[in-house]
Short mmCIF file of C-alpha atoms and ligand atoms in Angstrom, two decimals:
data_model
loop_
_atom_site.label_atom_id
_atom_site.label_comp_id
_atom_site.label_asym_id
_atom_site.label_seq_id
_atom_site.Cartn_x
_atom_site.Cartn_y
_atom_site.Cartn_z
CA MET B 1 0.00 -0.25 0.26
CA ASP B 2 1.07 3.85 -0.66
CA ALA B 3 1.93 6.03 1.91
CA ILE B 4 -1.16 7.57 3.31
CA ARG B 5 -1.53 11.22 1.63
CA VAL B 6 -1.67 13.77 4.70
CA VAL B 7 -2.73 18.02 3.11
CA HIS B 8 -1.24 20.02 5.79
CA TRP B 9 -3.76 23.86 6.33
CA GLY B 10 -2.50 26.48 8.78
CA LEU B 11 1.28 26.12 9.88
CA GLY B 12 1.51 27.69 12.62
CA ALA B 13 2.53 26.49 16.39
CA MET B 14 0.67 23.68 16.45
CA GLY B 15 0.38 22.82 12.13
CA ARG B 16 4.13 22.67 12.08
CA GLY B 17 4.00 20.35 15.06
CA ILE B 18 1.67 17.90 13.38
CA ALA B 19 3.53 18.31 9.93
CA ARG B 20 6.99 17.19 11.62
CA LEU B 21 5.10 14.40 13.47
CA VAL B 22 3.74 12.87 10.22
CA ASN B 23 7.08 12.91 8.34
CA GLU B 24 8.73 10.97 11.45
CA LYS B 25 5.74 7.80 10.94
CA ALA B 26 6.13 5.48 8.95
CA GLY B 27 3.47 5.24 6.33
CA LEU B 28 2.19 8.50 6.21
CA SER B 29 3.48 11.16 3.75
CA SER B 30 2.94 15.07 3.55
CA VAL B 31 2.05 16.18 0.05
CA GLY B 32 0.64 19.30 0.52
CA ALA B 33 0.54 22.30 2.43
CA PHE B 34 -1.59 25.08 2.78
CA ASP B 35 -1.36 28.63 4.65
CA ARG B 36 -1.45 32.45 4.28
CA ASP B 37 1.27 33.49 5.84
CA PRO B 38 3.45 35.63 3.05
CA GLY B 39 6.26 34.30 5.13
CA LYS B 40 5.80 30.82 4.39
CA LEU B 41 4.84 31.21 1.04
CA GLY B 42 6.33 29.71 -2.11
CA ARG B 43 8.90 27.93 0.67
CA ASP B 44 9.57 24.03 0.68
CA LEU B 45 7.73 22.43 3.68
CA ALA B 46 11.20 21.66 5.00
CA ASP B 47 12.43 24.49 5.09
CA VAL B 48 9.13 25.84 6.95
CA LEU B 49 9.60 22.68 9.59
CA ASN B 50 13.15 23.74 10.08
CA LEU B 51 13.77 20.32 8.23
CA THR B 52 16.71 19.30 7.02
CA GLY B 53 16.63 18.04 3.03
CA LYS B 54 13.51 18.66 0.97
CA LEU B 55 10.06 17.24 0.95
CA ASP B 56 9.48 18.58 -2.35
CA VAL B 57 6.19 20.03 -0.57
CA VAL B 58 5.71 23.86 -1.60
CA VAL B 59 3.26 25.93 0.62
CA THR B 60 0.68 27.64 -1.50
CA GLU B 61 -2.52 29.70 -0.92
CA PRO B 62 -5.51 27.73 0.74
CA PRO B 63 -7.65 26.33 -2.71
CA ARG B 64 -11.01 28.25 -2.90
CA ASN B 65 -12.44 25.24 -3.76
CA GLY B 66 -11.94 21.39 -4.76
CA GLY B 67 -9.47 22.34 -8.02
CA GLY B 68 -6.51 23.25 -6.35
CA PHE B 69 -6.39 20.16 -3.97
CA PRO B 70 -3.10 17.42 -4.42
CA SER B 71 -4.36 13.81 -4.52
CA ALA B 72 -5.02 13.08 -1.24
CA ASP B 73 -5.88 10.84 1.99
CA ILE B 74 -6.57 13.32 4.62
CA VAL B 75 -6.10 17.07 5.52
CA VAL B 76 -5.04 18.25 8.92
CA ILE B 77 -6.58 21.42 9.56
CA ALA B 78 -5.23 23.87 12.05
CA THR B 79 -5.72 27.62 11.33
CA SER B 80 -8.82 28.57 13.56
CA SER B 81 -10.86 27.57 17.19
CA PHE B 82 -13.87 28.16 15.81
CA THR B 83 -16.81 26.27 13.44
CA LYS B 84 -17.78 29.33 11.10
CA GLU B 85 -14.12 30.13 10.48
CA VAL B 86 -13.13 26.68 9.49
CA PHE B 87 -15.91 25.74 7.75
CA ASN B 88 -15.46 26.62 4.27
CA GLN B 89 -12.25 24.99 4.54
CA ILE B 90 -13.99 22.05 5.67
CA LYS B 91 -16.23 22.48 2.95
CA VAL B 92 -13.76 22.58 0.06
CA SER B 93 -11.67 19.72 1.38
CA ALA B 94 -14.44 17.17 2.12
CA GLU B 95 -16.09 18.56 -1.83
CA ALA B 96 -12.32 17.43 -2.80
CA GLY B 97 -12.57 13.93 -1.35
CA LEU B 98 -10.45 14.21 1.39
CA ASN B 99 -11.02 13.25 5.16
CA VAL B 100 -10.78 16.27 7.34
CA ILE B 101 -8.90 16.50 10.96
CA THR B 102 -9.34 19.88 12.54
CA ILE B 103 -7.93 20.63 15.82
CA ALA B 104 -10.45 24.06 16.09
CA GLU B 105 -11.63 23.62 19.33
CA GLU B 106 -15.22 23.98 18.19
CA MET B 107 -15.58 21.44 16.04
CA ALA B 108 -14.98 19.12 18.67
CA PHE B 109 -18.73 18.97 19.36
CA PRO B 110 -19.97 21.63 16.57
CA ALA B 111 -23.99 20.55 17.21
CA ALA B 112 -23.06 22.25 20.52
CA GLY B 113 -23.22 26.15 19.58
CA GLU B 114 -23.60 25.42 15.55
CA GLU B 115 -25.94 23.02 15.19
CA LYS B 116 -26.81 24.12 11.25
CA LEU B 117 -23.38 24.32 10.14
CA ALA B 118 -22.48 20.87 11.67
CA ALA B 119 -25.56 19.17 9.87
CA GLN B 120 -24.29 20.57 6.47
CA ILE B 121 -20.67 19.35 7.36
CA ASP B 122 -22.63 16.52 7.93
CA GLU B 123 -24.24 15.59 4.83
CA ILE B 124 -21.47 17.39 2.58
CA ALA B 125 -19.26 14.45 4.10
CA LYS B 126 -21.45 11.48 3.85
CA THR B 127 -22.05 12.98 0.16
CA ARG B 128 -18.61 13.27 -1.11
CA GLY B 129 -17.79 9.85 1.12
CA VAL B 130 -15.60 10.48 3.86
CA SER B 131 -15.27 11.47 7.69
CA VAL B 132 -14.74 14.75 9.44
CA LEU B 133 -13.43 14.62 13.18
CA GLY B 134 -12.18 17.18 15.50
CA THR B 135 -9.70 16.95 18.13
CA GLY B 136 -6.82 17.74 20.03
CA ILE B 137 -5.85 18.11 23.85
CA ASN B 138 -8.82 20.06 25.65
CA PRO B 139 -11.23 20.17 23.93
CA GLY B 140 -10.41 16.41 22.55
CA PHE B 141 -9.52 14.36 25.16
CA VAL B 142 -8.69 15.48 28.90
CA LEU B 143 -12.03 16.97 29.67
CA ASP B 144 -13.89 14.65 27.56
CA THR B 145 -12.80 11.45 25.55
CA LEU B 146 -10.50 10.41 28.49
CA VAL B 147 -13.83 11.38 31.21
CA ILE B 148 -15.89 9.17 29.08
CA ALA B 149 -13.63 6.29 28.85
CA LEU B 150 -13.40 6.33 32.69
CA THR B 151 -16.77 5.89 32.79
CA GLY B 152 -16.86 3.17 31.28
CA PRO B 153 -16.20 0.40 33.91
CA CYS B 154 -19.12 2.54 36.34
CA LEU B 155 -22.37 0.87 36.93
CA ARG B 156 -23.60 4.45 37.62
CA VAL B 157 -22.66 7.83 37.28
CA ASN B 158 -24.17 10.46 40.02
CA LYS B 159 -22.14 13.48 39.18
CA ILE B 160 -18.46 14.06 37.10
CA THR B 161 -15.59 16.91 38.04
CA ALA B 162 -13.20 17.24 36.21
CA SER B 163 -10.16 20.10 36.26
CA ARG B 164 -7.61 21.22 34.14
CA ILE B 165 -4.72 23.11 35.98
CA ASN B 166 -2.11 24.04 33.28
CA ASP B 167 0.27 26.43 32.33
CA LEU B 168 -0.08 29.28 29.60
CA SER B 169 3.33 30.36 29.80
CA PRO B 170 4.51 28.73 26.54
CA PHE B 171 1.22 29.99 24.47
CA GLY B 172 1.52 33.37 21.97
CA PRO B 173 0.25 36.81 22.41
CA THR B 174 -3.10 35.69 20.68
CA VAL B 175 -3.64 33.13 23.46
CA MET B 176 -2.43 35.81 26.37
CA ALA B 177 -4.87 38.63 25.12
CA THR B 178 -8.05 35.76 25.05
CA GLN B 179 -7.36 34.87 28.89
CA GLY B 180 -6.37 38.59 29.79
CA VAL B 181 -3.26 37.42 31.19
CA GLY B 182 -1.39 41.16 32.09
CA THR B 183 -4.86 43.33 32.65
CA THR B 184 -5.76 45.24 35.65
CA PRO B 185 -9.37 43.89 37.06
CA GLU B 186 -11.36 46.31 35.32
CA GLU B 187 -9.59 45.70 32.09
CA PHE B 188 -10.01 42.31 32.57
CA GLU B 189 -14.04 42.92 33.01
CA ALA B 190 -14.45 45.09 30.59
CA GLY B 191 -12.72 42.65 28.02
CA LEU B 192 -15.43 39.48 29.28
CA ALA B 193 -17.89 42.44 28.64
CA SER B 194 -16.47 42.99 24.90
CA GLY B 195 -15.88 39.62 24.05
CA LYS B 196 -12.16 40.11 23.97
CA ILE B 197 -11.14 37.93 26.77
CA VAL B 198 -12.93 34.67 26.35
CA GLY B 199 -11.19 32.24 28.76
CA HIS B 200 -11.15 28.65 27.48
CA VAL B 201 -13.26 27.20 24.19
CA GLY B 202 -14.56 24.04 24.24
CA PHE B 203 -16.40 23.93 27.87
CA GLN B 204 -19.82 23.43 25.55
CA GLN B 205 -18.28 21.26 23.27
CA SER B 206 -17.06 18.81 26.04
CA ILE B 207 -19.92 19.10 28.31
CA ALA B 208 -22.34 17.98 25.44
CA MET B 209 -20.06 15.18 23.92
CA ILE B 210 -19.93 13.41 27.71
CA ALA B 211 -23.58 13.81 28.34
CA ARG B 212 -24.44 12.40 24.12
CA ALA B 213 -22.27 9.47 25.54
CA LEU B 214 -23.75 9.02 28.59
CA GLY B 215 -26.83 9.57 27.89
CA TRP B 216 -27.86 12.76 29.54
CA ASP B 217 -29.88 14.92 29.17
CA ILE B 218 -28.14 18.39 30.00
CA ASP B 219 -30.92 21.49 29.81
CA GLU B 220 -28.41 24.16 30.91
CA VAL B 221 -25.16 25.71 30.55
CA ARG B 222 -23.87 27.95 33.59
CA GLU B 223 -20.24 28.89 32.71
CA THR B 224 -17.79 31.30 35.18
CA ARG B 225 -14.87 33.55 34.42
CA GLU B 226 -12.73 34.92 37.23
CA PRO B 227 -9.24 36.88 37.00
CA ILE B 228 -6.63 34.78 38.20
CA LEU B 229 -4.55 37.70 40.43
CA SER B 230 -1.21 37.35 41.49
CA LYS B 231 0.59 38.23 43.89
CA VAL B 232 4.15 38.73 42.44
CA ARG B 233 5.95 39.36 39.42
CA ARG B 234 5.37 36.93 36.61
CA GLN B 235 7.04 37.87 33.01
CA THR B 236 7.01 35.01 29.83
CA ALA B 237 8.04 35.65 26.17
CA TYR B 238 4.97 37.37 25.60
CA ALA B 239 3.56 38.65 28.69
CA VAL B 240 4.08 40.98 31.63
CA VAL B 241 2.11 40.40 35.08
CA GLU B 242 2.82 42.91 37.82
CA PRO B 243 1.47 42.17 41.33
CA GLY B 244 -2.18 42.42 41.22
CA GLN B 245 -2.62 42.22 37.66
CA VAL B 246 -4.26 39.41 35.98
CA ALA B 247 -2.17 35.94 35.75
CA GLY B 248 -5.40 34.14 33.59
CA CYS B 249 -8.50 33.23 33.80
CA ARG B 250 -10.34 30.59 36.00
CA HIS B 251 -13.36 29.44 33.92
CA THR B 252 -15.73 26.89 34.67
CA ALA B 253 -18.49 25.08 33.46
CA ARG B 254 -21.53 22.92 34.70
CA GLY B 255 -23.97 21.12 32.75
CA LEU B 256 -27.61 20.94 34.69
CA SER B 257 -30.46 18.27 33.95
CA LYS B 258 -33.73 19.57 35.29
CA GLY B 259 -31.40 22.61 38.10
CA ARG B 260 -29.10 19.38 39.12
CA VAL B 261 -25.08 19.65 37.94
CA LEU B 262 -23.98 16.45 36.62
CA ILE B 263 -20.64 17.48 35.06
CA GLU B 264 -18.61 20.03 36.36
CA LEU B 265 -15.75 21.29 34.83
CA ILE B 266 -13.08 23.68 36.14
CA HIS B 267 -10.07 25.24 34.14
CA PRO B 268 -7.89 28.02 35.69
CA GLN B 269 -5.21 28.87 33.18
CA GLN B 270 -2.13 31.40 33.80
CA ILE B 271 1.53 31.61 33.18
CA LEU B 272 4.08 30.67 35.79
CA PRO B 273 1.62 29.18 38.34
CA GLN B 274 4.36 27.67 40.02
CA LEU B 275 5.63 31.09 41.19
CA GLU B 276 2.64 30.78 44.03
CA GLY B 277 2.75 27.13 44.72
CA VAL B 278 0.24 25.83 42.06
CA GLU B 279 0.94 22.52 40.74
CA THR B 280 0.15 21.90 37.00
CA GLY B 281 -1.74 18.77 36.56
CA ASP B 282 -5.51 16.90 34.77
CA TYR B 283 -7.41 15.33 37.74
CA ILE B 284 -11.48 13.90 36.80
CA ASN B 285 -13.85 12.70 39.79
CA ILE B 286 -16.20 10.31 39.03
CA GLU B 287 -19.42 9.80 42.00
CA GLY B 288 -20.92 6.82 41.33
CA GLU B 289 -20.65 3.32 41.85
CA PRO B 290 -17.66 2.82 41.68
CA ASP B 291 -16.47 6.25 42.54
CA ILE B 292 -13.44 6.67 40.17
CA SER B 293 -10.78 9.54 40.63
CA VAL B 294 -7.91 10.01 38.38
CA LYS B 295 -4.96 12.32 38.94
CA ILE B 296 -2.16 13.00 36.20
CA GLN B 297 0.80 15.23 37.92
CA PRO B 298 2.10 18.07 35.78
CA GLU B 299 -0.63 18.50 33.18
CA ILE B 300 -0.47 16.38 30.06
CA PRO B 301 1.59 19.07 27.92
CA GLY B 302 -1.66 20.64 25.77
CA GLY B 303 1.13 21.82 22.54
CA LEU B 304 1.96 17.99 22.20
CA GLY B 305 -0.69 16.51 23.57
CA THR B 306 -2.69 18.38 20.52
CA MET B 307 0.02 17.62 18.02
CA ALA B 308 -0.05 14.02 19.03
CA MET B 309 -3.93 13.80 19.10
CA ALA B 310 -4.26 15.29 15.60
CA VAL B 311 -1.62 12.12 14.30
CA ASN B 312 -2.66 9.28 15.78
CA MET B 313 -6.05 9.62 14.96
CA ILE B 314 -5.57 9.42 11.19
CA PRO B 315 -5.75 5.73 11.05
CA GLN B 316 -9.28 6.26 12.76
CA VAL B 317 -10.83 8.73 10.36
CA ILE B 318 -9.48 7.25 7.37
CA THR B 319 -10.69 3.91 8.14
CA ALA B 320 -14.51 5.40 9.72
CA PRO B 321 -17.69 5.41 8.97
CA VAL B 322 -18.85 8.97 6.62
CA GLY B 323 -20.01 12.03 8.15
CA LEU B 324 -19.21 14.64 11.21
CA LEU B 325 -17.99 12.14 13.40
CA SER B 326 -17.01 13.53 17.55
CA MET B 327 -13.82 11.66 19.53
CA ALA B 328 -16.52 9.28 21.11
CA ASP B 329 -17.80 7.94 18.00
CA LEU B 330 -14.19 6.34 16.72
CA PRO B 331 -11.96 3.95 18.23
CA VAL B 332 -9.78 4.80 21.00
CA PRO B 333 -6.88 7.15 20.52
CA ALA B 334 -3.36 5.09 20.57
CA ALA B 335 -0.08 6.34 19.96
CA LEU B 336 1.65 5.71 15.96
CA ALA B 337 4.38 2.58 17.25
CA GLY B 338 4.70 0.81 14.16
CA ASP B 339 3.48 1.45 10.06
CA VAL B 340 0.48 3.50 9.83
CA ARG B 341 -1.06 1.22 6.53
CA ARG B 342 -0.74 -1.57 8.52
CA LEU B 343 -3.35 -0.20 11.10
CA VAL B 344 -5.11 0.87 8.29
CA GLU B 345 -5.46 -2.35 6.63
CA MET B 346 -6.17 -4.26 10.11
CA ARG B 347 -9.11 -1.70 9.92
CA GLY B 348 -10.17 -3.12 6.70
CA GLY B 349 -8.21 -0.47 4.49
CA ARG B 350 -8.59 3.43 3.51
CA LYS B 351 -12.08 4.51 2.11
P1 NAD R 401 -0.96 29.54 14.95
O1 NAD R 401 -2.09 30.88 14.93
O2 NAD R 401 0.57 29.56 15.76
O3 NAD R 401 -1.24 29.37 13.73
C1 NAD R 401 -2.29 29.33 12.88
C2 NAD R 401 -1.56 29.77 11.13
O4 NAD R 401 -2.67 29.03 10.47
C3 NAD R 401 -0.84 30.41 10.95
O5 NAD R 401 0.42 29.76 10.23
C4 NAD R 401 -2.02 31.34 10.05
O6 NAD R 401 -1.28 31.86 8.87
C5 NAD R 401 -2.81 30.14 9.43
N1 NAD R 401 -4.12 30.43 9.03
C6 NAD R 401 -4.64 30.88 9.54
N2 NAD R 401 -6.21 31.18 8.87
C7 NAD R 401 -5.57 30.91 7.68
C8 NAD R 401 -7.21 30.49 6.13
N3 NAD R 401 -7.77 30.93 6.56
N4 NAD R 401 -5.70 29.75 5.45
C9 NAD R 401 -4.59 29.27 5.24
N5 NAD R 401 -3.58 29.67 6.75
C10 NAD R 401 -4.65 30.24 7.90
O7 NAD R 401 -2.04 28.66 16.46
P2 NAD R 401 -1.79 27.69 16.61
O8 NAD R 401 -1.22 27.28 17.37
O9 NAD R 401 -1.07 26.60 15.51
O10 NAD R 401 -3.44 26.57 16.74
C11 NAD R 401 -3.95 26.66 15.84
C12 NAD R 401 -6.09 26.72 16.05
O11 NAD R 401 -5.79 25.43 17.13
C13 NAD R 401 -5.75 27.82 17.32
O12 NAD R 401 -7.39 28.07 16.92
C14 NAD R 401 -6.08 27.46 18.44
O13 NAD R 401 -6.67 27.63 19.80
C15 NAD R 401 -6.48 25.51 18.32
N6 NAD R 401 -5.85 24.57 19.08
C16 NAD R 401 -6.86 23.81 19.62
C17 NAD R 401 -6.72 22.45 20.15
C18 NAD R 401 -7.13 21.67 20.84
O14 NAD R 401 -7.28 21.31 21.98
N7 NAD R 401 -8.54 21.35 20.10
C19 NAD R 401 -5.18 22.95 21.33
C20 NAD R 401 -4.06 23.72 20.13
C21 NAD R 401 -4.24 24.85 19.41
#
């Protein structure tokens, strides 16, 4: 079998990491790369990835219709967080006959918030005979897929509480701005009101994914966003926080059914949490029979985890039933240690 041909759409921090990983794996091969950044256009992909030699894939402007694609099996889209913004990228890719993996947070379960677009994506994918998946570390794994898997050995589940306490220090200016890092408490409140500060993107999707997997009817999701005020000076490559300013955002979401909280997700994100003795970690508590409690310390790293999830799900997606899928619809994720073609053959071959 020929190598599985991958197109990369978006070569930012995540997209470049994903492309490097694709080129490490036996049985996967990069055959196309799109970005809109003039600094990347016209260059060989190897050069953009800081790899030695050439991959003979030149970075080009994205296609406006299905005609601009190389012959390929799958496209990995790493351009934006929002379903509205990636919709057209998914549409032209599916129309060109490519399966799609995207790390856009809202695409982890797009029906939560974008029901019409989700239905359209499903219809296009089914018409073209391809599969579309949103994944990543969170949403995509820690606060949804892993939670769902941990309920597997439960006879009954009464309530799920999960938190991800992480370090924002490696991230760039966009993340600092959307989390309100370096603002005063007043600026933080104003940013929340104007929509410039959003905290985490993906709670609605994670809650909807968990609820659907367990068969719970969630009729309300309540979210809170509070500033994490720093007592000390903190500085990273992209942010400076003076004492009294905001080091990050504590974002929580509760999924309720008839007034009762069934799912509680807690995600305080800040730069340099260790400066105030805060340890990072992922914590999942399932109240039921039996109770199950899992603690992962430190947190599963967000950047590496996202790159891995996007690549490790390739065999699942290209052998999946057609249509719009979520992580809860597919075989469990696993690291790709062998030749990916063998895994694909074991699953019945590519579509
Ligand atoms: P980034 O800003 O570093 O990179 C985005 C890249 O996409 C840039 O190279 C940009 O030029 C390109 N791009 C943007 N829009 C484009 C378009 N329409 N056509 C072509 N190229 C386009 O961002 P990143 O850190 O690589 O993350 C990418 C997205 O993935 C972000 O929205 C981020 O929030 C999301 N993300 C999700 C998860 C998850 O767990 N689900 C994890 C990490 C990042």
